[in-house]
Short mmCIF file of C-alpha atoms and ligand atoms in Angstrom, two decimals:
data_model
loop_
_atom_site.label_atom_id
_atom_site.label_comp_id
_atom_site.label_asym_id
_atom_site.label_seq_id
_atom_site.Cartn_x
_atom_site.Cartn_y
_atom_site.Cartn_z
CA UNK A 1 0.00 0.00 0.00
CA UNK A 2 2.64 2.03 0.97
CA UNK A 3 4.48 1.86 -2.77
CA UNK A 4 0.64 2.70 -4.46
CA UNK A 5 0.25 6.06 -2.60
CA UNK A 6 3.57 7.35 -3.54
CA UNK A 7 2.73 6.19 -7.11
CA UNK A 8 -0.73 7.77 -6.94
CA UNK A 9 0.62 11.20 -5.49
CA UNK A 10 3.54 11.65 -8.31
CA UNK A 11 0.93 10.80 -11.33
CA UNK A 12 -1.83 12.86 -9.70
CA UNK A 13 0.24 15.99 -8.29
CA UNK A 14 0.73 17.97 -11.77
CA UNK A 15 -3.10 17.03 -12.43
CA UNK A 16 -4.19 18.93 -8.95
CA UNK A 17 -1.91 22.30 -9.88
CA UNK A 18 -3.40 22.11 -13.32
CA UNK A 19 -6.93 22.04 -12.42
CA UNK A 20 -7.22 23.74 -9.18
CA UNK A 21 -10.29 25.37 -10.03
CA UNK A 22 -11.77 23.63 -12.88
CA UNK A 23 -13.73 24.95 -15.76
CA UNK A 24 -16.63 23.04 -16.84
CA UNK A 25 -16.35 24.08 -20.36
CA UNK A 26 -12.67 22.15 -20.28
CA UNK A 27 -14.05 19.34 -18.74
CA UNK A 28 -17.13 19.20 -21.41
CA UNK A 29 -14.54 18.32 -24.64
CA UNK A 30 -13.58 15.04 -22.07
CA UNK A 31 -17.12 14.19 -21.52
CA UNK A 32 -18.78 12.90 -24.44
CA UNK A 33 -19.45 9.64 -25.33
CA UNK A 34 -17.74 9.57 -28.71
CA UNK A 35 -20.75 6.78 -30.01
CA UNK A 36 -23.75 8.86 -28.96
CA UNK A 37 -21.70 12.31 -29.05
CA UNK A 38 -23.84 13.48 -25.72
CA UNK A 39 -22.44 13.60 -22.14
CA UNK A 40 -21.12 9.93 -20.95
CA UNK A 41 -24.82 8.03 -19.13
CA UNK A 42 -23.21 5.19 -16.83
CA UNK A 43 -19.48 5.66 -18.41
CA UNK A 44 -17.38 2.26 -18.69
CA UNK A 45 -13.71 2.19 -19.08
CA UNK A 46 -12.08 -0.50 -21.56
CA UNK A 47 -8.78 -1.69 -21.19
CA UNK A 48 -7.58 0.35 -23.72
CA UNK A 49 -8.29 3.13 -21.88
CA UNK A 50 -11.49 4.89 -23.59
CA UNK A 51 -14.73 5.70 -21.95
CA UNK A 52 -18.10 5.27 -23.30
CA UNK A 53 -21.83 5.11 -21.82
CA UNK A 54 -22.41 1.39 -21.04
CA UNK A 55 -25.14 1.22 -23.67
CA UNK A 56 -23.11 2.55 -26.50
CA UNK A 57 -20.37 0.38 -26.10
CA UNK A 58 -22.40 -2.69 -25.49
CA UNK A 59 -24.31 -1.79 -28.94
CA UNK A 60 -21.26 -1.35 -30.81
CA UNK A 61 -19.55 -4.25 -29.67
CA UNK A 62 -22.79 -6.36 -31.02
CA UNK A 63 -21.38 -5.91 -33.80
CA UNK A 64 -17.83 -6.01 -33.52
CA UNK A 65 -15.81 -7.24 -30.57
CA UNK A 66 -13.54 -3.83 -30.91
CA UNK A 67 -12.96 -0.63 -29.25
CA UNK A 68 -14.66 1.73 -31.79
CA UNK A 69 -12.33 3.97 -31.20
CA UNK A 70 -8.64 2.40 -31.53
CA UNK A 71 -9.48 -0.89 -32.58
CA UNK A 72 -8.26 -2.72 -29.99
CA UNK A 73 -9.90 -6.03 -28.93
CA UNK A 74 -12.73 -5.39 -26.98
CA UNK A 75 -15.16 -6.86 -24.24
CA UNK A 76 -17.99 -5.80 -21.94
CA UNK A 77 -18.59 -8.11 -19.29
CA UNK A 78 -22.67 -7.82 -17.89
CA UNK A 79 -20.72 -6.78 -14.61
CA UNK A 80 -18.00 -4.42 -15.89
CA UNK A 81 -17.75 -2.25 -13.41
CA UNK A 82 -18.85 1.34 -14.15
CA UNK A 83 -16.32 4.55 -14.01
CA UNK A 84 -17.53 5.98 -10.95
CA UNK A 85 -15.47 8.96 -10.86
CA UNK A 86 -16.39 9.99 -14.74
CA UNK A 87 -19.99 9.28 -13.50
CA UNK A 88 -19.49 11.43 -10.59
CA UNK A 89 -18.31 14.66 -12.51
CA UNK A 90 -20.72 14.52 -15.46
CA UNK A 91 -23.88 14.14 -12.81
CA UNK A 92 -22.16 17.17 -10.85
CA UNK A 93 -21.56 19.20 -14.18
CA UNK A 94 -25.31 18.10 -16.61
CA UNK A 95 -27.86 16.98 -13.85
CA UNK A 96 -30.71 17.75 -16.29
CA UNK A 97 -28.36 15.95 -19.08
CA UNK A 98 -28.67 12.56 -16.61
CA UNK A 99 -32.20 12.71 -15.30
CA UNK A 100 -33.14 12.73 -19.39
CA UNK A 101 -30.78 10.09 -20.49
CA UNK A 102 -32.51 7.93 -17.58
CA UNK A 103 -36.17 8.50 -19.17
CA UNK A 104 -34.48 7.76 -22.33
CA UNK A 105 -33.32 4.65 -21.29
CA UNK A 106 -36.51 3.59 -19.37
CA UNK A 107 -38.33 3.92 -22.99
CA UNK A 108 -35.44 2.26 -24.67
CA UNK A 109 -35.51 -0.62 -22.28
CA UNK A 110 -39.31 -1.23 -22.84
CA UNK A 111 -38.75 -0.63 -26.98
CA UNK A 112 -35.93 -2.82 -27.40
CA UNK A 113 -36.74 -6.04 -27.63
CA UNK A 114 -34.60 -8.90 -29.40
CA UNK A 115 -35.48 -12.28 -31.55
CA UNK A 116 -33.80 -15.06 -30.95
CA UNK A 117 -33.91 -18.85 -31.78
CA UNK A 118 -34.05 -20.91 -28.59
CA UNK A 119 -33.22 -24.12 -27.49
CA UNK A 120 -35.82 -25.32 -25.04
CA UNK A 121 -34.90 -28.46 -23.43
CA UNK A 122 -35.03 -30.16 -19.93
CA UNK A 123 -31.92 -28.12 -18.47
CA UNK A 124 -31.46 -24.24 -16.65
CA UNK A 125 -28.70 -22.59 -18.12
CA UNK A 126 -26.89 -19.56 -16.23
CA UNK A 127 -24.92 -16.83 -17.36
CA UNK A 128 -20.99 -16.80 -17.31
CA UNK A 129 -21.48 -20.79 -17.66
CA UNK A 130 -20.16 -22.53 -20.15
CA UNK A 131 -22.28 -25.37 -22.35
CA UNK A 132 -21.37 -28.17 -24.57
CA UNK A 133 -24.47 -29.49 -26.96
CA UNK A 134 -23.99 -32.13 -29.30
CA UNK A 135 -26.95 -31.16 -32.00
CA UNK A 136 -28.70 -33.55 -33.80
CA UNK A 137 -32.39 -33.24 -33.86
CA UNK A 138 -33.04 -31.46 -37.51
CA UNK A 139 -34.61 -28.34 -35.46
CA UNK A 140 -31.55 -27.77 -33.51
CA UNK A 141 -28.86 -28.60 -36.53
CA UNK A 142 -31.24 -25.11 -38.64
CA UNK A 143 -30.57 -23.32 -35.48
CA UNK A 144 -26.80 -23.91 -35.29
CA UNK A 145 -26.37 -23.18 -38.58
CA UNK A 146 -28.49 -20.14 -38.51
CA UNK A 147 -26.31 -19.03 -36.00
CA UNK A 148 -23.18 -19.70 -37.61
CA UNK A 149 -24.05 -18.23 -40.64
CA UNK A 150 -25.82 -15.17 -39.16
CA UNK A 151 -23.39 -12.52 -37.82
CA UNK A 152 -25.21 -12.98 -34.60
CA UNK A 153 -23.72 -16.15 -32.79
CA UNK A 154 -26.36 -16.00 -29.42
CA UNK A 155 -29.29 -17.74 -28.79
CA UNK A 156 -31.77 -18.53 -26.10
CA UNK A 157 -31.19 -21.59 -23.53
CA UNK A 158 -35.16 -21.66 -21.97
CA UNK A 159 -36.14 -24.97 -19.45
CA UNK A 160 -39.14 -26.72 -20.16
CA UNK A 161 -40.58 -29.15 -17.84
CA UNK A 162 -41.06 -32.66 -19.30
CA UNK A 163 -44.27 -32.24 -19.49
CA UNK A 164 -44.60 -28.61 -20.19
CA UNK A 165 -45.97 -26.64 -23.75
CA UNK A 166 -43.88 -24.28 -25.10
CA UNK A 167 -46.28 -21.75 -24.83
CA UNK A 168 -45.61 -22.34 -21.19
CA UNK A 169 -42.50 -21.14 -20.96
CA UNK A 170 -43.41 -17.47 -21.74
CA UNK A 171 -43.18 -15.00 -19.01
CA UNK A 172 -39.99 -17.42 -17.46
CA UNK A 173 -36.60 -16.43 -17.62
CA UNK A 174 -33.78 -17.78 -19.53
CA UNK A 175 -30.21 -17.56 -20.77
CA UNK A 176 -28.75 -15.87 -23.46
CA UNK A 177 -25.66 -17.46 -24.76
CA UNK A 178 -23.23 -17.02 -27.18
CA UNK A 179 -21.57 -20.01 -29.17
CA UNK A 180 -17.74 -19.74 -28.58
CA UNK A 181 -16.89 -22.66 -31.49
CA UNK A 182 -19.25 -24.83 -33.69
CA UNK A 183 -18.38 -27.75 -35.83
CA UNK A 184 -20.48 -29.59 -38.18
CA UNK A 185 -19.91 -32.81 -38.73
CA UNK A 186 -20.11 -34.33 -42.51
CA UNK A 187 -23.75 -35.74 -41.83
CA UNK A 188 -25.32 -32.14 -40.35
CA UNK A 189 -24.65 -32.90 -36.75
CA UNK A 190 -23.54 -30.17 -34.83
CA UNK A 191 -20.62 -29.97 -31.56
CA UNK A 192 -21.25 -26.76 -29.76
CA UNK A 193 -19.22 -24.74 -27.23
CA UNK A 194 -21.08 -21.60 -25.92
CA UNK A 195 -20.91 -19.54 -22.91
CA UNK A 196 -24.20 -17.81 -20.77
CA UNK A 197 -24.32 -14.08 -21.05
CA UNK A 198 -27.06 -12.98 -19.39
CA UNK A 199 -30.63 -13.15 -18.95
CA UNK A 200 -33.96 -12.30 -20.62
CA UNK A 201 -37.10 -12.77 -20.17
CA UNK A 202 -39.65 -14.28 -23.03
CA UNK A 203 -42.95 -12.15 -23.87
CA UNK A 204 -43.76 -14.34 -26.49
CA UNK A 205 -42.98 -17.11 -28.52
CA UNK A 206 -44.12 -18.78 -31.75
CA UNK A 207 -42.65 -22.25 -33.56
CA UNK A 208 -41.30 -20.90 -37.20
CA UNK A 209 -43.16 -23.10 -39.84
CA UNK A 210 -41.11 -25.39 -41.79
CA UNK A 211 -38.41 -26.32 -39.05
CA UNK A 212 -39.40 -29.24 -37.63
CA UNK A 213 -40.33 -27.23 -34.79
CA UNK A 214 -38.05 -24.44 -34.32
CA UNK A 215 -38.91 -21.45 -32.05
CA UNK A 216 -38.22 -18.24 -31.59
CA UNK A 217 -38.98 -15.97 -28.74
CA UNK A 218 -39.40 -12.24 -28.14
CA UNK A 219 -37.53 -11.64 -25.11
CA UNK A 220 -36.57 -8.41 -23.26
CA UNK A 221 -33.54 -8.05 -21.06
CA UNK A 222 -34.19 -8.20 -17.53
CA UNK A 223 -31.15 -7.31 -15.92
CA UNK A 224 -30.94 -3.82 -17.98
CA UNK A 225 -34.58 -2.82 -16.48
CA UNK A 226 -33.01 -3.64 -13.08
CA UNK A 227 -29.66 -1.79 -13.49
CA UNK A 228 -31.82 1.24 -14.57
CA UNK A 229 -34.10 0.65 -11.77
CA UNK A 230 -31.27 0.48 -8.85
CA UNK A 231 -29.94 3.55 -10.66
CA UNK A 232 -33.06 5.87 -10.31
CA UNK A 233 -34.30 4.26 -6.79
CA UNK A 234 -30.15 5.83 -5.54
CA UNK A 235 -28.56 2.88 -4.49
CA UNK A 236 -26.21 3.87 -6.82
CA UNK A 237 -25.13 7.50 -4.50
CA UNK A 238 -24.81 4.94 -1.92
CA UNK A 239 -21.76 2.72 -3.56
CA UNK A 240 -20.11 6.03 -4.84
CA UNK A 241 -20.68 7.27 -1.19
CA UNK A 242 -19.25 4.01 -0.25
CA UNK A 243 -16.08 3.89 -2.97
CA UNK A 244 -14.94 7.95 -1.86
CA UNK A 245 -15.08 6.64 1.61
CA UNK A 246 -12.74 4.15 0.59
CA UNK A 247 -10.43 5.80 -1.02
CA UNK A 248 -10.93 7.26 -4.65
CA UNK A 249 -10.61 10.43 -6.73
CA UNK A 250 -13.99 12.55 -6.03
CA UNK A 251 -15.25 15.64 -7.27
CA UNK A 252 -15.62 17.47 -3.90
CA UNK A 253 -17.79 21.13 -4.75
CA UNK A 254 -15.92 21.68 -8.02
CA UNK A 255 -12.38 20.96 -6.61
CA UNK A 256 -10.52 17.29 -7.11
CA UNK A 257 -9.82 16.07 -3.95
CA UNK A 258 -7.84 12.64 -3.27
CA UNK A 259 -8.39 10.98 -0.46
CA UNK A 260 -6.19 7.58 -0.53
CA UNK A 261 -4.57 5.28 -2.80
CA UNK A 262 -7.48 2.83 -3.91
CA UNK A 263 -8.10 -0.44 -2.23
CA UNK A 264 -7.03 -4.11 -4.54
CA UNK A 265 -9.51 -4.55 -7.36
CA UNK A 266 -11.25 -8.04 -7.24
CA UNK A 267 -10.36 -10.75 -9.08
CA UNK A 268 -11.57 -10.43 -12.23
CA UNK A 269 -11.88 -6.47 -11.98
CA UNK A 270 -8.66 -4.96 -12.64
CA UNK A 271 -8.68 -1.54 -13.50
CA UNK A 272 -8.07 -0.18 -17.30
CA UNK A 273 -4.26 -0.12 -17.58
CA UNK A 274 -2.71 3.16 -18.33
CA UNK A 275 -2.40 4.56 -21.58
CA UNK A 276 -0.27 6.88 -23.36
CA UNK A 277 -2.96 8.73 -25.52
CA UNK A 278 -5.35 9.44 -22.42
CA UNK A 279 -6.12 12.84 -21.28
CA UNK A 280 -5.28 14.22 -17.43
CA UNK A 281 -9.01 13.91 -16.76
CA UNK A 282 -9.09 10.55 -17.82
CA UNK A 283 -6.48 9.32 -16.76
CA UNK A 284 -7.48 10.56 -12.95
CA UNK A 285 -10.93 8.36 -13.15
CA UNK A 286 -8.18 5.34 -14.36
CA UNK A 287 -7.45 5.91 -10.30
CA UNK A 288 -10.78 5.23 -8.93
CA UNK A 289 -12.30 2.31 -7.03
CA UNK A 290 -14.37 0.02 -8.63
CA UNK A 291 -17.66 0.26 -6.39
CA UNK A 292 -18.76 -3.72 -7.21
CA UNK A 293 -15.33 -4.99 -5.96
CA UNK A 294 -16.91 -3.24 -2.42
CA UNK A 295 -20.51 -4.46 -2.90
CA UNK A 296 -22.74 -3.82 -0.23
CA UNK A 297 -22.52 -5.29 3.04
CA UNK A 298 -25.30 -7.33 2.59
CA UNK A 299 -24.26 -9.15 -0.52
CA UNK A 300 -20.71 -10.09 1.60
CA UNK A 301 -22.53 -11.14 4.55
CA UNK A 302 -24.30 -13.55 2.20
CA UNK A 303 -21.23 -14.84 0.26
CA UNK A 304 -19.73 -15.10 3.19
CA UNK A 305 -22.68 -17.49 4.43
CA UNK A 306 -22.33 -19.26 1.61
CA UNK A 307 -18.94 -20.03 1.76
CA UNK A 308 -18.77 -21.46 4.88
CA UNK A 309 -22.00 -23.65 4.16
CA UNK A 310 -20.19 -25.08 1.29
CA UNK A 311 -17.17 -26.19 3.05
CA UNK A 312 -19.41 -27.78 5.51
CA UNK A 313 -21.05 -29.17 2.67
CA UNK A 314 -17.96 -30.81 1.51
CA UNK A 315 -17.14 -31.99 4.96
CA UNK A 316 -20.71 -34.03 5.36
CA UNK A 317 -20.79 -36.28 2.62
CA UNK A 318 -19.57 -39.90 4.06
CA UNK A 319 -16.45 -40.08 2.69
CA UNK A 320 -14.93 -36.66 3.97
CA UNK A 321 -16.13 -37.98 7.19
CA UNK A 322 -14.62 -41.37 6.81
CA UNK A 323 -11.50 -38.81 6.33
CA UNK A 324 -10.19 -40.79 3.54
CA UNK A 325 -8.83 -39.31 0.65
CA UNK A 326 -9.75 -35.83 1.97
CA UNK A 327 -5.83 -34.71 1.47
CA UNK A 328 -6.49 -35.00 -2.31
CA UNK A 329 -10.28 -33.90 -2.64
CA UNK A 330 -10.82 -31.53 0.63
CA UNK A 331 -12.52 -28.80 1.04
CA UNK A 332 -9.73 -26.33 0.91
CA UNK A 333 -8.70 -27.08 -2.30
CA UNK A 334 -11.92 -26.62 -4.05
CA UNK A 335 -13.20 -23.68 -1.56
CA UNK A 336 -9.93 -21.84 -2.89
CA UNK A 337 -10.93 -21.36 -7.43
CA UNK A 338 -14.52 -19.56 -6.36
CA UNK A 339 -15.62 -16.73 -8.24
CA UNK A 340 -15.33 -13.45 -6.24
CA UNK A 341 -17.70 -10.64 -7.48
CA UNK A 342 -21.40 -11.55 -5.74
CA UNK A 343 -22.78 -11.58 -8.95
CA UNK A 344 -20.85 -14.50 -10.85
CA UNK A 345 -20.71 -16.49 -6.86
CA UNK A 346 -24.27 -16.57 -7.06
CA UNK A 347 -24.98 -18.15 -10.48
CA UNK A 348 -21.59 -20.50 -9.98
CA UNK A 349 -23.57 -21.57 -6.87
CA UNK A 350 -26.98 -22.22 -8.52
CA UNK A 351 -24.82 -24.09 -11.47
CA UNK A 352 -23.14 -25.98 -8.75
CA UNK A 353 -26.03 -26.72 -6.23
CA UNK A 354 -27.30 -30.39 -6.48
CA UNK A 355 -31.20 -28.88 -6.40
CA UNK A 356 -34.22 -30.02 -8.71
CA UNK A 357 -34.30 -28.25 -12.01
CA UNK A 358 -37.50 -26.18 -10.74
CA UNK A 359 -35.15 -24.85 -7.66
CA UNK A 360 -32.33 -23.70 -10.40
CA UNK A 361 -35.05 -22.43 -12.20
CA UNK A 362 -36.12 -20.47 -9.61
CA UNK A 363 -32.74 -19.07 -8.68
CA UNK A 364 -31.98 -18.08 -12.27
CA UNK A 365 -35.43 -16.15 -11.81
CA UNK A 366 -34.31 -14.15 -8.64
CA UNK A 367 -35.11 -10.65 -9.19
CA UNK A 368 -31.55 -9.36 -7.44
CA UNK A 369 -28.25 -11.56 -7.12
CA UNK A 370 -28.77 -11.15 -2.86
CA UNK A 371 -32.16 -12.29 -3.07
CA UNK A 372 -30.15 -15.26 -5.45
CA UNK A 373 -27.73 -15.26 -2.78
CA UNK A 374 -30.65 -15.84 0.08
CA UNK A 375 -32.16 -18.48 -1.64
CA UNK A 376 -28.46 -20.22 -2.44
CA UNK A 377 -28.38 -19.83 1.19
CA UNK A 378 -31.12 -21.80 2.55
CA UNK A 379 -31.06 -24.11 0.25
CA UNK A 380 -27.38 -25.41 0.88
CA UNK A 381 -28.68 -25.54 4.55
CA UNK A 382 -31.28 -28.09 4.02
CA UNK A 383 -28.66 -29.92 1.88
CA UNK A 384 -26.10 -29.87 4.28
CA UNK A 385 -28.56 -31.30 7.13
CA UNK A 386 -29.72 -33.82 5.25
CA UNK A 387 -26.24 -34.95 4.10
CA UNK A 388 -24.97 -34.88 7.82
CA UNK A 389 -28.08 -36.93 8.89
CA UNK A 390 -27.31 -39.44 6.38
CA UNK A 391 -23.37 -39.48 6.29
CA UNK A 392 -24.18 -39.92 10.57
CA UNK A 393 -26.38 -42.99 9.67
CA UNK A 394 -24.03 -44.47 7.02
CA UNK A 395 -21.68 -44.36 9.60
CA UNK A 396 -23.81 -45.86 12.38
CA UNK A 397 -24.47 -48.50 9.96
CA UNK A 398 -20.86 -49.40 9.49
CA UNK A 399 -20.27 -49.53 13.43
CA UNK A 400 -22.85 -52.11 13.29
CA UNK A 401 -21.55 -54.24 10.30
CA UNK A 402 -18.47 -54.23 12.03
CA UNK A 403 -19.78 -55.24 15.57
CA UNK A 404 -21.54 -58.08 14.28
CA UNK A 405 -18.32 -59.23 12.02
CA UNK A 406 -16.38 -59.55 15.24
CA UNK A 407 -18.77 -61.14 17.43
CA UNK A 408 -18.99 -63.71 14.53
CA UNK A 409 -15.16 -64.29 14.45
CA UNK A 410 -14.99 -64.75 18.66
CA UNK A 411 -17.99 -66.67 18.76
CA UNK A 412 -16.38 -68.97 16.05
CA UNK A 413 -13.44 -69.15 18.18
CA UNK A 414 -15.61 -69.69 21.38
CA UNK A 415 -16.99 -72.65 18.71
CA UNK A 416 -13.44 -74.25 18.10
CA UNK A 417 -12.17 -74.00 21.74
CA UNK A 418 -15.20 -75.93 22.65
CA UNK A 419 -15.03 -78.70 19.75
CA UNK A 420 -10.92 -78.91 20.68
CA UNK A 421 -11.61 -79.47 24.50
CA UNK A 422 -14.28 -82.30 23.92
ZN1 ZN B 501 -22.93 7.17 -25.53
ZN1 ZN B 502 -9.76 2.05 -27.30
#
């Protein structure tokens, strides 16, 4: 820590004599999205170093998996952190600028609406997880192909009860995912490899005539209604008021004020490397903290929860409490690769948690990742009660084996002592 705040204090000291007092008509050249060309809504930094509104960028890179702007390679995670600092300054300098681009995106988010083929089987896919799907019903093989052909490469991974229509499944959620490599085999079979993005949620859905029963869905993106939503209800004042208190670049009343080197990014987080080209404004917000690698207490607290209940869950299952082999396959070892940000914990935990499909269904449909979380939670408890019941009566059951084995052997003895003394 102590090497970071010299660092930060030598890059940052010309930028606080330079702009001691200053001028919002410098700052408004810095502030515009260079993809919508207004003042940055929600700003994200790439790793190349540019900044666009979170919308934009993820628009753009639809299309192409570049930075519009210097071409480098590109990507948007769902849970990219957003540039809290940029955010910061352009709701200090164009409040009426940000209460309009929030209308703008309420609209937008009811408007925009996608179509996409699905695949609507007996499974509940989650995002950030990866899938393997060997294709060979004729429906599926048109949809692969679509998909490889189309510039597009997503589609939609919906569960369907055994018994259920697929008009059932509208108003459910599902996954989007996007097909990292396809191969087709010489006879039309198809070997996919695709990994969850995010989620949606189907308003309607209709079977494509001509496709052996192929459907496509309307769906609507639920997580951007509930970004936008968190947004305009404040919680997100309260995780910049949480990231200045920890330590970040912060527009204080029109003066730049910094408080402490920034804490460790999370795994998976690191901030935007420096670059050369960036301007002293911009390259101050590189400095900030990233307010999702502090989520809210709560979200910890549950993690947390959930951490320990899966290393008890490793520790009930009848062989960890045999002890055998737990060197190789303990807990410690597999408690150690877990995802840190709440967000990808919870849905590695619903992938991972040996529940009914309609439970997993049900977490994938949890309106926020703690109320995921919450569920996650009580769930594993039940498991790891049950487990620990039956490991403990496993284990009684041995004792008993074992009792009656040695009786056996000394009553045989007992047997052959008596035969040998008649
Ligand atoms: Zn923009
Ligand atoms: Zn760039």
């Amino acid at each position: 820590m102590q090497a970071n705040d010299v660092s930060a204090a030598t890059t940052l000291a010309p930028l606080r004599r330079h702009h001691a007092e200053p001028q919002p008509q410098q700052l408004e050249a810095f502030l515009d999205c260079a993809l919508c060309l207004k003042a940055l809504f929600q700003p994200v930094t790439t790793t190349c170093g540019h900044s666009y509104c979170r919308n934009c960028l993820a628009s753009a890179l639809e299309y192409k998996k570049l930075c519009p702007l210097c071409r480098a390679p590109c990507f948007l995670a769902p849970d990219h952190p957003t540039n809290v600092t940029l955010q910061r300054i352009v709701e200090s300098f164009y409040p009426d600028v940000c209460k309009q681009r929030i209308s703008e995106l309420r609209q937008d988010c009811k408007d925009k609406k996608m179509r996409i083929p699905l695949f609507v089987e007996e499974m509940v896919q989650f995002p950030f997880a990866l899938l393997s799907l060997h294709l060979y019903e004729s429906r599926y093989k048109l949809l692969a192909q679509r998909c490889n052909e189309g510039g597009s490469r997503v589609f939609g991974v919906v569960y369907l009860p055994k018994t259920g229509s697929v008009q059932s499944v509208v108003g459910s959620a599902g996954c989007l995912v996007e097909i990292t490599l396809a191969h087709e085999t010489p006879d039309g079979r198809w070997y996919i490899h695709a990994k969850g993005v995010k989620r949606f949620r189907i308003e309607s859905v209709c079977e494509e005539p001509g496709t052996d029963g192929l459907v496509y869905a309307t769906v609507r993106d639920i997580d951007a209604e509930a970004d936008i939503e968190r947004m305009v209800s404040g919680s997100s004042s309260a995780s910049l008021a949480n990231a200045s208190s920890t330590g970040s670049t912060a527009v204080d009343g029109g003066t730049f004020a910094v408080a402490a080197a920034p804490g460790t990014p999370a795994l998976g987080q690191e901030r935007a490397p420096r670059n050369a080209g960036v301007s002293a404004v911009a390259e101050a917000t590189l400095m900030n903290v990233d307010p999702r690698a502090h989520p809210d207490a709560e979200a910890e607290m549950l993690c947390l929860r959930l951490r320990v209940l899966l290393e008890d869950y490793f520790n009930s299952t009848f062989w960890s409490r045999l002890n055998l082999f737990s060197a190789l396959i303990g807990p410690s070892r597999r408690i150690k690769s877990l995802p840190e940000s709440p967000l990808k914990f919870s849905y590695w935990a619903a992938g991972f948690l040996p529940v009914s499909l309609q439970q997993k269904q049900k977490l994938l449909d949890a309106p926020t990742v703690n109320e995921r979380l919450r569920l996650e939670v009580e769930m594993l408890r039940e498991i790891v009660h049950r487990e620990s019941r039956q490991s403990n009566g496993f284990l009684w059951l041995l004792l008993a084996i074992v009792v009656v084995f040695v009786s056996l052997y000394f009553m045989r003895i007992a047997a052959s002592a008596a035969a040998l003394g008649h």
